[in-house]
Tab-separated table of C-alpha atoms in Angstrom:
chain	number	residue	atom	x	y	z
A	1491	GLU	CA	257.440	25.666	59.660
A	1492	ALA	CA	258.317	25.977	55.986
A	1493	GLY	CA	256.284	28.514	54.076
A	1494	VAL	CA	254.573	28.257	50.726
A	1495	THR	CA	257.087	27.748	47.962
A	1496	GLN	CA	256.723	28.282	44.256
A	1497	PHE	CA	258.811	27.148	41.347
A	1498	PRO	CA	260.247	28.605	39.243
A	1499	SER	CA	260.730	32.123	40.534
A	1500	HIS	CA	260.894	33.470	36.996
A	1501	SER	CA	260.095	31.910	33.635
A	1502	VAL	CA	260.578	33.423	30.201
A	1503	ILE	CA	258.973	31.596	27.288
A	1504	GLU	CA	257.893	32.312	23.758
A	1505	LYS	CA	254.318	32.670	22.659
A	1506	GLY	CA	252.845	29.270	21.878
A	1507	GLN	CA	255.050	27.370	24.294
A	1508	THR	CA	253.910	25.543	27.391
A	1509	VAL	CA	254.829	26.444	30.948
A	1510	THR	CA	254.068	24.653	34.182
A	1511	LEU	CA	254.170	26.470	37.479
A	1512	ARG	CA	254.380	24.600	40.733
A	1513	CYS	CA	253.192	25.475	44.210
A	1514	ASP	CA	254.015	23.607	47.404
A	1515	PRO	CA	251.660	24.699	50.165
A	1516	ILE	CA	252.372	24.563	53.850
A	1517	SER	CA	252.115	20.991	55.074
A	1518	GLY	CA	248.662	20.230	56.406
A	1519	HIS	CA	246.950	23.075	54.564
A	1520	ASP	CA	243.986	21.657	52.683
A	1521	ASN	CA	243.136	24.909	50.952
A	1522	LEU	CA	245.262	26.075	48.063
A	1523	TYR	CA	244.644	29.155	45.965
A	1524	TRP	CA	246.074	30.461	42.731
A	1525	TYR	CA	246.106	34.163	41.893
A	1526	ARG	CA	247.741	36.300	39.262
A	1527	ARG	CA	248.711	39.930	38.830
A	1528	VAL	CA	248.818	40.835	35.182
A	1529	MET	CA	249.117	44.596	35.187
A	1530	GLY	CA	249.400	47.187	37.900
A	1531	LYS	CA	248.640	46.234	41.427
A	1532	GLU	CA	245.379	44.303	41.245
A	1533	ILE	CA	245.476	40.627	42.048
A	1534	LYS	CA	242.982	38.353	40.334
A	1535	PHE	CA	241.650	35.111	41.763
A	1536	LEU	CA	242.105	32.049	39.576
A	1537	LEU	CA	240.967	29.038	41.537
A	1538	HIS	CA	240.684	27.348	44.888
A	1539	PHE	CA	241.448	23.732	45.787
A	1540	VAL	CA	240.257	21.926	48.853
A	1541	LYS	CA	242.591	18.976	49.029
A	1542	GLU	CA	242.592	17.573	45.508
A	1543	SER	CA	239.185	18.962	44.521
A	1544	LYS	CA	238.573	22.193	42.672
A	1545	GLN	CA	236.279	24.125	44.950
A	1546	ASP	CA	236.039	27.207	42.776
A	1547	GLU	CA	237.633	27.726	39.381
A	1548	SER	CA	235.557	30.702	38.340
A	1549	GLY	CA	238.623	32.865	37.891
A	1550	MET	CA	240.368	30.688	35.323
A	1551	PRO	CA	240.569	32.876	32.214
A	1552	ASN	CA	240.186	30.207	29.520
A	1553	ASN	CA	240.876	26.600	28.667
A	1554	ARG	CA	244.555	27.267	28.046
A	1555	PHE	CA	244.967	27.189	31.807
A	1556	LEU	CA	244.903	23.851	33.630
A	1557	ALA	CA	245.407	23.473	37.349
A	1558	GLU	CA	245.872	20.184	39.134
A	1559	ARG	CA	246.463	19.064	42.660
A	1560	THR	CA	246.832	15.332	42.503
A	1561	GLY	CA	247.073	13.780	45.936
A	1562	GLY	CA	246.064	17.002	47.590
A	1563	THR	CA	249.593	18.182	48.202
A	1564	TYR	CA	251.418	20.343	45.684
A	1565	SER	CA	249.637	21.960	42.781
A	1566	THR	CA	250.618	22.759	39.230
A	1567	LEU	CA	249.283	25.394	36.919
A	1568	LYS	CA	249.915	24.737	33.248
A	1569	VAL	CA	249.507	27.312	30.537
A	1570	GLN	CA	249.297	25.788	27.058
A	1571	PRO	CA	249.774	27.442	24.652
A	1572	ALA	CA	250.984	30.602	26.319
A	1573	GLU	CA	249.923	33.976	24.939
A	1574	LEU	CA	251.460	37.397	25.451
A	1575	GLU	CA	248.688	38.486	27.805
A	1576	ASP	CA	249.523	35.624	30.161
A	1577	SER	CA	252.613	37.494	31.326
A	1578	GLY	CA	252.437	38.470	34.974
A	1579	VAL	CA	253.112	37.226	38.454
A	1580	TYR	CA	251.325	34.070	39.559
A	1581	PHE	CA	250.836	33.691	43.297
A	1582	CYS	CA	249.899	30.655	45.256
A	1583	ALA	CA	248.519	30.748	48.780
A	1584	SER	CA	247.436	28.113	51.257
A	1585	SER	CA	245.366	28.029	54.398
A	1586	ARG	CA	244.457	25.403	56.916
A	1587	GLY	CA	240.769	26.094	56.932
A	1588	ARG	CA	238.595	27.843	54.420
A	1589	GLY	CA	238.438	31.498	55.324
A	1590	GLY	CA	241.584	31.249	57.386
A	1591	LEU	CA	244.619	33.413	56.965
A	1592	GLN	CA	246.210	32.657	53.646
A	1593	PHE	CA	249.952	32.287	53.489
A	1594	PHE	CA	251.247	33.543	50.196
A	1595	GLY	CA	254.158	32.161	48.243
A	1596	PRO	CA	256.795	34.403	46.666
A	1597	GLY	CA	255.173	34.193	43.255
A	1598	THR	CA	256.364	33.085	39.839
A	1599	ARG	CA	257.013	35.835	37.354
A	1600	LEU	CA	255.996	34.645	33.883
A	1601	THR	CA	257.143	36.529	30.833
A	1602	VAL	CA	255.762	35.494	27.441
A	1603	LEU	CA	257.658	36.920	24.481
B	1267	GLU	CA	266.533	36.217	55.401
B	1268	ASP	CA	263.892	38.498	53.962
B	1269	LYS	CA	260.669	38.569	55.909
B	1270	VAL	CA	257.481	40.537	56.392
B	1271	VAL	CA	255.669	40.368	59.716
B	1272	GLN	CA	252.201	41.697	60.372
B	1273	SER	CA	250.679	42.360	63.750
B	1274	PRO	CA	248.376	41.665	65.319
B	1275	LEU	CA	247.332	38.398	63.677
B	1276	SER	CA	243.756	39.014	64.715
B	1277	LEU	CA	241.873	42.007	66.021
B	1278	VAL	CA	238.258	42.342	67.168
B	1279	VAL	CA	236.839	45.789	67.833
B	1280	HIS	CA	233.470	47.498	68.015
B	1281	GLU	CA	232.018	49.550	65.228
B	1282	GLY	CA	233.239	53.121	65.439
B	1283	ASP	CA	236.599	52.251	66.954
B	1284	THR	CA	239.887	53.211	65.310
B	1285	VAL	CA	242.390	50.480	64.517
B	1286	THR	CA	246.058	50.463	63.604
B	1287	LEU	CA	247.583	47.531	61.764
B	1288	ASN	CA	251.312	47.080	61.589
B	1289	CYS	CA	253.591	45.649	58.924
B	1290	SER	CA	257.302	45.276	59.699
B	1291	TYR	CA	259.843	44.081	57.205
B	1292	GLU	CA	263.417	43.004	56.880
B	1293	VAL	CA	264.401	42.930	53.240
B	1294	THR	CA	267.333	43.916	51.124
B	1295	ASN	CA	266.880	46.590	48.495
B	1296	PHE	CA	263.417	47.706	49.486
B	1297	ARG	CA	261.344	49.024	46.575
B	1298	SER	CA	257.767	49.430	47.767
B	1299	LEU	CA	255.178	48.265	50.254
B	1300	LEU	CA	251.595	47.526	49.329
B	1301	TRP	CA	248.492	47.087	51.453
B	1302	TYR	CA	245.568	44.913	50.378
B	1303	LYS	CA	242.147	44.086	51.768
B	1304	GLN	CA	241.004	40.503	51.292
B	1305	GLU	CA	237.360	39.684	51.860
B	1306	LYS	CA	236.295	36.747	49.754
B	1307	LYS	CA	238.613	35.924	46.926
B	1308	ALA	CA	241.454	38.006	45.583
B	1309	PRO	CA	243.037	40.751	47.679
B	1310	THR	CA	241.954	44.260	46.714
B	1311	PHE	CA	244.655	46.890	46.377
B	1312	LEU	CA	244.562	49.724	48.909
B	1313	PHE	CA	247.841	51.633	48.952
B	1314	MET	CA	251.366	51.556	47.609
B	1315	LEU	CA	254.075	53.266	49.632
B	1316	THR	CA	257.585	54.018	48.486
B	1317	SER	CA	258.673	57.067	50.468
B	1318	SER	CA	258.929	57.594	54.199
B	1319	GLY	CA	256.673	59.994	55.993
B	1320	ILE	CA	254.182	60.602	53.212
B	1321	GLU	CA	250.700	59.603	54.288
B	1322	LYS	CA	248.434	57.993	51.757
B	1323	LYS	CA	244.760	58.497	52.482
B	1324	SER	CA	241.530	57.113	51.092
B	1325	GLY	CA	238.396	57.913	53.021
B	1326	ARG	CA	238.677	56.448	56.484
B	1327	LEU	CA	241.827	54.530	55.604
B	1328	SER	CA	245.315	55.914	55.722
B	1329	SER	CA	248.794	54.486	55.640
B	1330	ILE	CA	252.330	55.663	56.192
B	1331	LEU	CA	255.772	54.161	55.769
B	1332	ASP	CA	258.857	54.499	57.964
B	1333	LYS	CA	261.874	53.295	55.999
B	1334	LYS	CA	264.232	54.006	58.861
B	1335	GLU	CA	262.417	51.788	61.333
B	1336	LEU	CA	261.258	49.430	58.562
B	1337	PHE	CA	257.553	49.368	59.099
B	1338	SER	CA	254.257	50.653	57.833
B	1339	ILE	CA	250.936	51.185	59.553
B	1340	LEU	CA	247.444	51.065	58.181
B	1341	ASN	CA	244.892	53.122	60.083
B	1342	ILE	CA	241.158	52.738	59.838
B	1343	THR	CA	239.059	55.317	61.657
B	1344	ALA	CA	235.381	55.063	62.560
B	1345	THR	CA	235.357	51.394	61.631
B	1346	GLN	CA	232.302	49.821	60.041
B	1347	THR	CA	231.244	46.192	59.756
B	1348	GLY	CA	232.233	46.311	56.097
B	1349	ASP	CA	235.822	46.810	57.161
B	1350	SER	CA	235.898	43.242	58.463
B	1351	ALA	CA	238.455	41.461	56.323
B	1352	ILE	CA	241.995	40.196	56.221
B	1353	TYR	CA	244.510	42.972	55.578
B	1354	LEU	CA	247.655	41.925	53.758
B	1355	CYS	CA	250.966	43.688	53.471
B	1356	GLU	CA	253.280	42.950	50.536
B	1357	VAL	CA	256.840	44.134	50.149
B	1358	ASN	CA	258.634	44.395	46.816
B	1359	PHE	CA	262.398	44.284	47.041
B	1360	GLY	CA	265.553	43.620	45.094
B	1361	ASN	CA	265.556	41.453	41.994
B	1362	GLU	CA	261.784	41.778	41.633
B	1363	LYS	CA	261.146	39.657	44.682
B	1364	LEU	CA	257.871	39.804	46.502
B	1365	THR	CA	256.962	38.831	50.022
B	1366	PHE	CA	253.551	38.863	51.632
B	1367	GLY	CA	252.958	39.083	55.348
B	1368	THR	CA	250.646	36.590	57.005
B	1369	GLY	CA	247.877	39.121	57.250
B	1370	THR	CA	245.781	40.600	60.044
B	1371	ARG	CA	242.232	39.392	60.444
B	1372	LEU	CA	240.070	42.340	61.474
B	1373	THR	CA	236.580	41.740	62.828
B	1374	ILE	CA	234.232	44.640	63.489
B	1375	ILE	CA	231.399	43.939	65.915
B	1376	PRO	CA	228.211	45.962	65.342
């Protein structure tokens, strides 16, 4: 069974530019989560999809961040325009059922210059 | 292929018991291993281990790394119902790569 994949693995952009991160969950997993680690070791929740619906987006920092999951399969997280403080590692995770074990992707490291 | 394996996948014990969770890894250029506790949303950081044989301790939780045998254990003594959670292991290795294990679901019965 293929795991959660994320693309790209690393992105370097300039402040003000737009970046789109992609997450492909494990096939059949309805639940998809986005997290980010900005500094240190703490991981912050961003949002949770159940199929194509946003179940909880309370962790989205501001309206520069837009997450979509059209068709309930892969998800994208767009940052527009990117700011310096958006630099960090963005993780995606998926689970079959809500509350089930989440399988984490390898993360996308975003660097905003 | 780099991989991180946690065991057991699920564990149910009674309050007061001691549990040991295992995280084994096969990665190139190991840098560090991190343990997290995930209850509702984002995982909460517990420990970061970089050196073998040095125990990290926080209250009833402790963890140690064995870089020769490529594993780490997380111990929880005198478990409480509040310890019920999913415990995640993350390994940082060469070229800033990160790999999470699948987690261990721990359930503490009162």
